[in-house]
Short mmCIF file of C-alpha atoms and ligand atoms in Angstrom, two decimals:
data_model
loop_
_atom_site.label_atom_id
_atom_site.label_comp_id
_atom_site.label_asym_id
_atom_site.label_seq_id
_atom_site.Cartn_x
_atom_site.Cartn_y
_atom_site.Cartn_z
CA UNK A 1 0.17 0.11 -0.24
CA UNK A 2 1.45 2.98 -0.76
CA UNK A 3 0.59 6.49 1.16
CA UNK A 4 0.80 9.99 -0.15
CA UNK A 5 3.98 10.79 -1.59
CA UNK A 6 6.76 12.59 0.54
CA UNK A 7 7.41 16.20 -0.17
CA UNK A 8 10.83 16.10 -1.54
CA UNK A 9 13.62 17.93 -0.34
CA UNK A 10 14.92 21.06 -2.11
CA UNK A 11 17.26 20.23 -4.63
CA UNK A 12 19.42 23.09 -4.02
CA UNK A 13 20.15 25.77 -1.04
CA UNK A 14 20.99 28.02 -3.81
CA UNK A 15 19.74 28.77 -7.19
CA UNK A 16 21.38 32.12 -8.65
CA UNK A 17 20.13 33.33 -11.74
CA UNK A 18 22.71 35.07 -14.17
CA UNK A 19 26.34 34.42 -14.27
CA UNK A 20 28.07 38.02 -14.97
CA UNK A 21 29.84 39.53 -12.45
CA UNK A 22 26.91 39.93 -9.86
CA UNK A 23 25.58 36.48 -10.04
CA UNK A 24 29.53 34.77 -9.84
CA UNK A 25 30.64 36.44 -7.15
CA UNK A 26 26.45 35.87 -5.44
CA UNK A 27 26.80 32.36 -6.32
CA UNK A 28 31.33 32.18 -5.24
CA UNK A 29 30.65 33.26 -1.97
CA UNK A 30 27.51 30.80 -1.39
CA UNK A 31 29.30 28.20 -2.83
CA UNK A 32 32.75 28.16 -0.50
CA UNK A 33 30.82 28.02 2.25
CA UNK A 34 29.34 24.58 1.10
CA UNK A 35 26.28 25.87 0.12
CA UNK A 36 25.05 23.78 -3.07
CA UNK A 37 24.39 26.38 -5.60
CA UNK A 38 23.16 25.84 -9.20
CA UNK A 39 23.56 28.89 -11.59
CA UNK A 40 21.66 29.25 -15.07
CA UNK A 41 23.34 31.31 -17.49
CA UNK A 42 22.39 32.22 -20.81
CA UNK A 43 20.30 35.00 -22.50
CA UNK A 44 20.67 39.06 -22.36
CA UNK A 45 23.89 40.16 -20.67
CA UNK A 46 24.96 43.58 -20.16
CA UNK A 47 28.42 42.89 -19.77
CA UNK A 48 28.69 40.72 -23.45
CA UNK A 49 27.86 44.47 -24.51
CA UNK A 50 30.60 46.15 -23.67
CA UNK A 51 33.45 46.40 -26.77
CA UNK A 52 36.68 46.00 -24.29
CA UNK A 53 36.72 46.27 -19.92
CA UNK A 54 39.40 48.18 -19.13
CA UNK A 55 38.37 49.23 -15.44
CA UNK A 56 37.74 45.84 -13.77
CA UNK A 57 40.76 45.57 -11.11
CA UNK A 58 43.64 43.27 -11.86
CA UNK A 59 43.48 43.52 -15.80
CA UNK A 60 46.61 45.85 -16.59
CA UNK A 61 45.00 46.35 -20.53
CA UNK A 62 41.77 45.47 -19.63
CA UNK A 63 40.11 42.02 -21.16
CA UNK A 64 38.06 41.14 -23.34
CA UNK A 65 34.50 39.90 -22.29
CA UNK A 66 34.36 36.76 -23.38
CA UNK A 67 37.56 35.84 -21.52
CA UNK A 68 36.04 37.54 -18.01
CA UNK A 69 32.72 35.23 -18.84
CA UNK A 70 34.73 32.35 -19.32
CA UNK A 71 37.00 32.88 -15.90
CA UNK A 72 33.62 33.52 -14.43
CA UNK A 73 32.13 30.89 -15.29
CA UNK A 74 34.71 28.43 -14.58
CA UNK A 75 35.39 30.11 -11.05
CA UNK A 76 31.93 29.27 -9.85
CA UNK A 77 32.42 25.91 -11.37
CA UNK A 78 35.43 25.35 -9.16
CA UNK A 79 33.83 26.74 -6.23
CA UNK A 80 31.57 23.93 -6.64
CA UNK A 81 28.22 25.15 -8.46
CA UNK A 82 26.82 23.64 -11.44
CA UNK A 83 26.60 26.05 -13.73
CA UNK A 84 23.69 25.09 -16.44
CA UNK A 85 23.84 26.92 -19.76
CA UNK A 86 19.62 27.89 -19.65
CA UNK A 87 17.38 30.69 -19.34
CA UNK A 88 15.33 30.80 -16.37
CA UNK A 89 11.66 31.37 -17.78
CA UNK A 90 9.64 31.33 -14.02
CA UNK A 91 10.29 31.94 -10.07
CA UNK A 92 7.26 30.89 -8.74
CA UNK A 93 6.67 29.29 -4.94
CA UNK A 94 6.58 25.79 -4.42
CA UNK A 95 2.73 25.66 -3.23
CA UNK A 96 -0.64 23.96 -3.25
CA UNK A 97 0.43 20.20 -3.06
CA UNK A 98 3.01 20.93 -6.43
CA UNK A 99 6.32 19.89 -6.92
CA UNK A 100 9.14 20.88 -4.32
CA UNK A 101 5.84 21.60 -2.05
CA UNK A 102 8.07 21.78 1.66
CA UNK A 103 6.32 19.94 4.94
CA UNK A 104 4.16 22.25 6.60
CA UNK A 105 6.13 24.25 9.26
CA UNK A 106 9.15 24.34 6.72
CA UNK A 107 10.85 27.06 5.06
CA UNK A 108 9.11 28.22 1.91
CA UNK A 109 10.86 26.79 -1.06
CA UNK A 110 10.91 27.73 -5.29
CA UNK A 111 10.58 26.10 -7.81
CA UNK A 112 12.73 27.65 -10.58
CA UNK A 113 11.50 26.56 -14.34
CA UNK A 114 14.27 26.79 -16.91
CA UNK A 115 13.43 26.90 -21.06
CA UNK A 116 14.78 23.44 -21.86
CA UNK A 117 15.98 21.22 -18.68
CA UNK A 118 13.59 20.15 -15.91
CA UNK A 119 12.81 22.87 -13.23
CA UNK A 120 14.35 22.79 -9.74
CA UNK A 121 13.66 23.55 -6.09
CA UNK A 122 15.69 25.86 -4.05
CA UNK A 123 15.61 26.99 -0.27
CA UNK A 124 16.78 30.57 -1.99
CA UNK A 125 16.63 32.37 -5.28
CA UNK A 126 19.11 34.97 -6.17
CA UNK A 127 18.74 37.57 -9.80
CA UNK A 128 21.27 38.41 -10.89
CA UNK A 129 20.18 39.83 -14.20
CA UNK A 130 20.87 43.70 -15.40
CA UNK A 131 18.28 43.28 -17.96
CA UNK A 132 15.47 41.32 -16.82
CA UNK A 133 13.36 40.78 -13.76
CA UNK A 134 10.17 39.34 -15.56
CA UNK A 135 10.54 35.54 -14.52
CA UNK A 136 10.17 36.90 -11.24
CA UNK A 137 6.45 38.36 -11.68
CA UNK A 138 4.92 35.25 -10.08
CA UNK A 139 6.29 36.03 -6.99
CA UNK A 140 5.29 40.08 -7.14
CA UNK A 141 2.06 39.19 -4.55
CA UNK A 142 2.08 42.98 -3.82
CA UNK A 143 3.01 44.32 -7.10
CA UNK A 144 5.73 46.09 -5.25
CA UNK A 145 8.68 44.61 -7.88
CA UNK A 146 8.04 46.50 -10.71
CA UNK A 147 8.03 50.54 -11.65
CA UNK A 148 6.30 52.37 -14.77
CA UNK A 149 8.42 54.46 -16.31
CA UNK A 150 7.54 56.69 -19.50
CA UNK A 151 10.37 56.32 -22.21
CA UNK A 152 10.39 57.77 -25.64
CA UNK A 153 6.44 58.25 -25.50
CA UNK A 154 5.44 55.05 -24.14
CA UNK A 155 5.04 53.86 -20.34
CA UNK A 156 6.52 49.97 -19.46
CA UNK A 157 7.81 48.71 -16.35
CA UNK A 158 11.32 48.41 -15.15
CA UNK A 159 12.10 46.16 -12.27
CA UNK A 160 12.55 48.58 -9.42
CA UNK A 161 16.36 48.52 -8.64
CA UNK A 162 15.45 49.95 -4.85
CA UNK A 163 13.42 46.91 -4.59
CA UNK A 164 15.86 44.42 -2.31
CA UNK A 165 17.89 46.60 0.66
CA UNK A 166 21.61 46.67 0.15
CA UNK A 167 22.55 43.06 0.97
CA UNK A 168 20.02 41.85 -1.33
CA UNK A 169 16.93 41.06 0.74
CA UNK A 170 13.49 41.24 -0.41
CA UNK A 171 10.12 41.23 1.02
CA UNK A 172 9.78 37.88 -0.44
CA UNK A 173 11.48 35.52 1.83
CA UNK A 174 14.54 33.75 0.44
CA UNK A 175 14.20 35.73 -2.45
CA UNK A 176 16.95 38.07 -3.26
CA UNK A 177 18.16 40.42 -5.32
CA UNK A 178 21.99 41.10 -6.55
CA UNK A 179 20.87 42.85 -10.11
CA UNK A 180 19.19 45.13 -11.29
CA UNK A 181 20.23 47.40 -8.81
CA UNK A 182 21.91 50.71 -8.38
CA UNK A 183 25.36 49.03 -8.36
CA UNK A 184 24.52 47.05 -11.50
CA UNK A 185 26.16 50.15 -13.67
CA UNK A 186 29.81 49.24 -13.57
CA UNK A 187 30.88 45.54 -13.72
CA UNK A 188 32.68 45.79 -10.80
CA UNK A 189 30.20 47.62 -8.64
CA UNK A 190 27.83 44.71 -9.51
CA UNK A 191 30.50 42.13 -8.42
CA UNK A 192 30.89 43.97 -4.76
CA UNK A 193 27.19 43.68 -5.28
CA UNK A 194 26.86 40.08 -5.95
CA UNK A 195 29.47 39.43 -2.83
CA UNK A 196 27.74 41.19 -0.43
CA UNK A 197 24.58 39.02 -1.31
CA UNK A 198 26.20 35.66 -1.28
CA UNK A 199 27.32 36.68 2.14
CA UNK A 200 23.79 37.70 3.00
CA UNK A 201 22.53 34.07 1.73
CA UNK A 202 25.30 32.08 4.05
CA UNK A 203 24.52 34.33 6.91
CA UNK A 204 20.52 33.65 6.43
CA UNK A 205 21.52 29.68 5.52
CA UNK A 206 23.51 29.53 9.04
CA UNK A 207 20.59 31.35 10.51
CA UNK A 208 18.07 29.33 9.38
CA UNK A 209 20.63 26.38 11.16
CA UNK A 210 20.57 27.53 14.35
CA UNK A 211 23.35 30.06 14.59
CA UNK A 212 22.60 33.83 15.91
CA UNK A 213 23.49 36.96 13.67
CA UNK A 214 26.50 38.06 15.43
CA UNK A 215 28.11 34.68 14.98
CA UNK A 216 26.80 34.03 11.44
CA UNK A 217 28.48 36.85 9.66
CA UNK A 218 31.45 35.93 8.60
CA UNK A 219 34.26 36.96 6.09
CA UNK A 220 35.76 34.68 3.53
CA UNK A 221 39.49 34.43 3.77
CA UNK A 222 42.10 32.14 3.41
CA UNK A 223 44.98 33.19 5.43
CA UNK A 224 48.95 32.14 6.06
CA UNK A 225 49.00 29.61 8.51
CA UNK A 226 52.68 31.55 9.55
CA UNK A 227 50.91 34.15 10.87
CA UNK A 228 49.08 31.77 12.99
CA UNK A 229 51.10 31.99 16.03
CA UNK A 230 51.98 31.49 19.80
CA UNK A 231 48.36 30.88 21.57
CA UNK A 232 46.46 30.98 18.29
CA UNK A 233 48.19 27.54 17.42
CA UNK A 234 45.74 26.04 20.48
CA UNK A 235 42.03 25.37 19.41
CA UNK A 236 41.56 25.66 22.81
CA UNK A 237 42.26 29.53 22.49
CA UNK A 238 40.20 29.36 19.25
CA UNK A 239 36.96 28.24 21.52
CA UNK A 240 37.63 30.67 24.35
CA UNK A 241 37.38 33.54 21.69
CA UNK A 242 34.01 32.55 20.59
CA UNK A 243 33.02 32.07 24.44
CA UNK A 244 34.57 35.58 25.10
CA UNK A 245 32.86 37.14 21.80
CA UNK A 246 29.31 35.65 22.21
CA UNK A 247 29.33 35.41 26.15
CA UNK A 248 26.59 38.29 26.08
CA UNK A 249 24.71 37.11 23.07
CA UNK A 250 21.05 35.63 22.98
CA UNK A 251 22.38 32.02 23.30
CA UNK A 252 22.76 30.34 26.66
CA UNK A 253 26.48 29.50 26.77
CA UNK A 254 25.81 25.98 28.42
CA UNK A 255 23.47 24.97 25.87
CA UNK A 256 23.65 22.35 23.52
CA UNK A 257 23.12 25.02 20.46
CA UNK A 258 25.81 27.34 21.63
CA UNK A 259 28.03 24.39 21.81
CA UNK A 260 27.07 23.08 17.94
CA UNK A 261 27.44 26.69 16.97
CA UNK A 262 30.79 26.91 18.38
CA UNK A 263 32.59 23.96 17.28
CA UNK A 264 31.25 24.57 13.68
CA UNK A 265 32.37 28.57 13.88
CA UNK A 266 36.08 27.34 14.86
CA UNK A 267 36.37 24.45 12.32
CA UNK A 268 35.41 27.76 10.31
CA UNK A 269 37.88 29.80 11.42
CA UNK A 270 40.70 27.41 11.71
CA UNK A 271 40.00 26.14 7.83
CA UNK A 272 40.74 29.11 6.87
CA UNK A 273 44.58 28.92 6.95
CA UNK A 274 46.78 27.06 4.26
CA UNK A 275 50.29 26.60 4.68
CA UNK A 276 53.00 27.87 2.44
CA UNK A 277 52.92 24.18 0.26
CA UNK A 278 49.23 24.23 -0.18
CA UNK A 279 49.32 28.53 -0.86
CA UNK A 280 52.28 27.55 -3.77
CA UNK A 281 49.62 24.77 -5.18
CA UNK A 282 47.10 27.44 -5.15
CA UNK A 283 49.30 29.90 -6.92
CA UNK A 284 50.04 27.26 -9.33
CA UNK A 285 46.52 26.35 -9.89
CA UNK A 286 45.57 29.89 -10.39
CA UNK A 287 48.32 30.55 -12.91
CA UNK A 288 47.72 26.95 -15.27
CA UNK A 289 43.67 28.26 -14.82
CA UNK A 290 44.65 31.86 -16.13
CA UNK A 291 47.08 30.58 -18.70
CA UNK A 292 44.31 27.67 -20.29
CA UNK A 293 42.44 30.77 -21.52
CA UNK A 294 45.23 32.96 -23.35
CA UNK A 295 46.01 32.87 -26.85
CA UNK A 296 49.57 30.14 -26.99
CA UNK A 297 50.65 33.75 -29.58
CA UNK A 298 50.12 36.55 -26.91
CA UNK A 299 52.33 34.16 -24.39
CA UNK A 300 54.84 33.50 -27.11
CA UNK A 301 54.44 36.84 -27.73
CA UNK A 302 54.88 38.07 -24.20
CA UNK A 303 57.69 35.96 -22.73
CA UNK A 304 59.79 35.71 -25.79
CA UNK A 305 60.43 32.23 -27.63
CA UNK A 306 63.27 31.49 -25.01
CA UNK A 307 61.64 31.47 -22.28
CA UNK A 308 59.54 29.56 -22.74
CA UNK A 309 61.45 26.69 -24.50
CA UNK A 310 63.32 27.12 -21.17
CA UNK A 311 60.23 26.38 -19.79
CA UNK A 312 59.88 23.27 -21.69
CA UNK A 313 61.30 20.02 -21.13
CA UNK A 314 64.30 19.19 -23.06
CA UNK A 315 63.21 15.90 -24.37
CA UNK A 316 59.41 17.35 -25.26
CA UNK A 317 61.21 20.09 -27.29
CA UNK A 318 63.31 17.24 -29.03
CA UNK A 319 60.39 15.31 -29.63
CA UNK A 320 58.18 18.13 -30.85
CA UNK A 321 61.28 19.43 -32.94
CA UNK A 322 61.32 15.70 -34.32
CA UNK A 323 57.72 16.21 -35.94
CA UNK A 324 55.54 13.91 -33.67
CA UNK A 325 54.05 17.51 -32.08
CA UNK A 326 54.15 15.69 -29.03
CA UNK A 327 54.25 18.09 -26.42
CA UNK A 328 51.08 19.42 -26.93
CA UNK A 329 48.31 19.08 -23.80
CA UNK A 330 44.77 19.47 -24.20
CA UNK A 331 44.00 21.26 -21.03
CA UNK A 332 41.25 19.51 -19.60
CA UNK A 333 44.38 16.50 -19.86
CA UNK A 334 46.11 19.38 -17.55
CA UNK A 335 43.53 20.45 -15.44
CA UNK A 336 43.07 16.63 -14.10
CA UNK A 337 46.69 16.36 -13.15
CA UNK A 338 46.09 19.11 -10.18
C1 FAD B 1 27.31 49.18 -23.74
C2 FAD B 1 27.88 48.56 -22.73
C3 FAD B 1 28.82 49.26 -22.82
C4 FAD B 1 29.62 48.67 -21.26
N1 FAD B 1 30.47 49.28 -20.58
C5 FAD B 1 31.42 48.69 -19.35
C6 FAD B 1 32.72 49.25 -19.22
O1 FAD B 1 33.60 49.66 -19.96
N2 FAD B 1 33.01 48.83 -17.45
C7 FAD B 1 32.08 48.22 -17.35
O2 FAD B 1 32.80 48.42 -15.41
N3 FAD B 1 30.82 48.57 -17.03
C8 FAD B 1 30.85 48.77 -18.52
N4 FAD B 1 29.07 48.62 -18.63
C9 FAD B 1 27.94 47.72 -17.36
C10 FAD B 1 28.46 46.67 -17.37
O3 FAD B 1 28.00 45.78 -18.25
C11 FAD B 1 27.52 45.81 -16.31
O4 FAD B 1 27.36 46.79 -14.91
C12 FAD B 1 27.76 44.67 -15.59
O5 FAD B 1 27.61 43.86 -16.48
C13 FAD B 1 26.66 44.12 -14.85
O6 FAD B 1 26.69 43.14 -14.35
P1 FAD B 1 25.53 41.86 -13.76
O7 FAD B 1 26.05 40.62 -13.69
O8 FAD B 1 24.43 42.98 -13.12
O9 FAD B 1 24.60 41.85 -15.51
P2 FAD B 1 25.27 41.17 -16.57
O10 FAD B 1 26.39 41.58 -17.05
O11 FAD B 1 23.97 41.61 -17.65
O12 FAD B 1 25.29 39.24 -16.60
C14 FAD B 1 23.83 39.14 -16.47
C15 FAD B 1 24.05 37.36 -16.75
O13 FAD B 1 22.45 36.71 -16.26
C16 FAD B 1 22.03 36.02 -17.64
N5 FAD B 1 21.10 36.11 -17.96
C17 FAD B 1 20.28 37.10 -18.50
N6 FAD B 1 18.80 36.19 -17.98
C18 FAD B 1 18.65 35.44 -17.57
C19 FAD B 1 17.85 34.68 -17.10
N7 FAD B 1 16.33 34.46 -17.39
N8 FAD B 1 18.10 33.00 -16.93
C20 FAD B 1 19.68 32.70 -16.87
N9 FAD B 1 20.62 33.49 -17.70
C21 FAD B 1 20.18 34.91 -17.47
C22 FAD B 1 23.53 37.01 -18.92
O14 FAD B 1 22.92 35.66 -20.10
C23 FAD B 1 24.14 37.26 -18.34
O15 FAD B 1 25.26 36.50 -18.31
C24 FAD B 1 28.89 48.50 -20.13
C25 FAD B 1 27.48 48.31 -20.41
C26 FAD B 1 27.18 48.32 -22.01
C27 FAD B 1 25.78 47.67 -22.45
#
């Protein structure tokens, strides 16, 4: 005998709509804290319209938007996100016995329906599409999401850039907006906004899990082990630090909840440290990931043939000169070795 179907758990902790500067930053911050994130990315892109991006930090001669877009998608994937090349058509509440409806008393969920693939459910959704919020219409119960504007003699409705607060939170529980916002007019400010929203999502997920606001706000840092000196090499010191910081907080320091959050917070703080070997390995992986995106001719032009030949194994050079071309490696082959 089969009873009523068990409501399914949310497929994803977070769905991010858009992998431009705002969406990529939000997705990376959320995934790096262990949330299960899917990013949908297709459709009208503001970034794709820039002829060459010259004011984004870290690119001294600018960067072409195709390369930056590829790098952002790869960064999201490496952070643990699933990046899906599909266009989101609707985001709706999972209700009325439909797919993804949460058990009574559980937090609300969303159903995200893309153009081609299957719908997914998510506890949180981050909108990160500068040009379009139309797919959110089904959540606009009080008509506050869009504002009428006159343009060229016609009235049209645009997503209200002030609908969400500075951290992207909206009146719809679980819905965040990284873009459109007042930050989306430049790529770097859009990315900064996305990062703020990603951090808010992480803090809210922690609060759902029993953390209190002051404990839930964290930083996403990677720190040198060599800086962890003296008493701070001892985990007990970190436990003391947590106790001192939160002694007057809203949760009883003798409670099981306090102990559980302290354990997770101390684990989180300690996991930020990497030793010199690990930092060097990450630096090498970082160079390789960039190199994979570079035009080989530009690399030869920048370094000169002698520098590149010096970097090659002599046997590989001899084999290549011998005509079998065996020094050539596919990017995926190189990636598998990391
Ligand atoms: C002509 C022009 C030139 C510009 N030049 C510069 C410049 O030189 N420097 C600068 O800093 N800024 C420039 N900008 C602004 C810059 O492009 C934006 O500030 C920035 O791209 C905003 O980032 P975003 O992530 O908010 O949105 P977007 O860059 O628009 O990214 C949104 C992403 O979401 C995807 N998407 C859209 N709808 C959906 C959907 N329904 N489902 C799934 N995915 C979706 C898109 O494909 C896109 O990848 C320029 C803009 C334009 C129009």
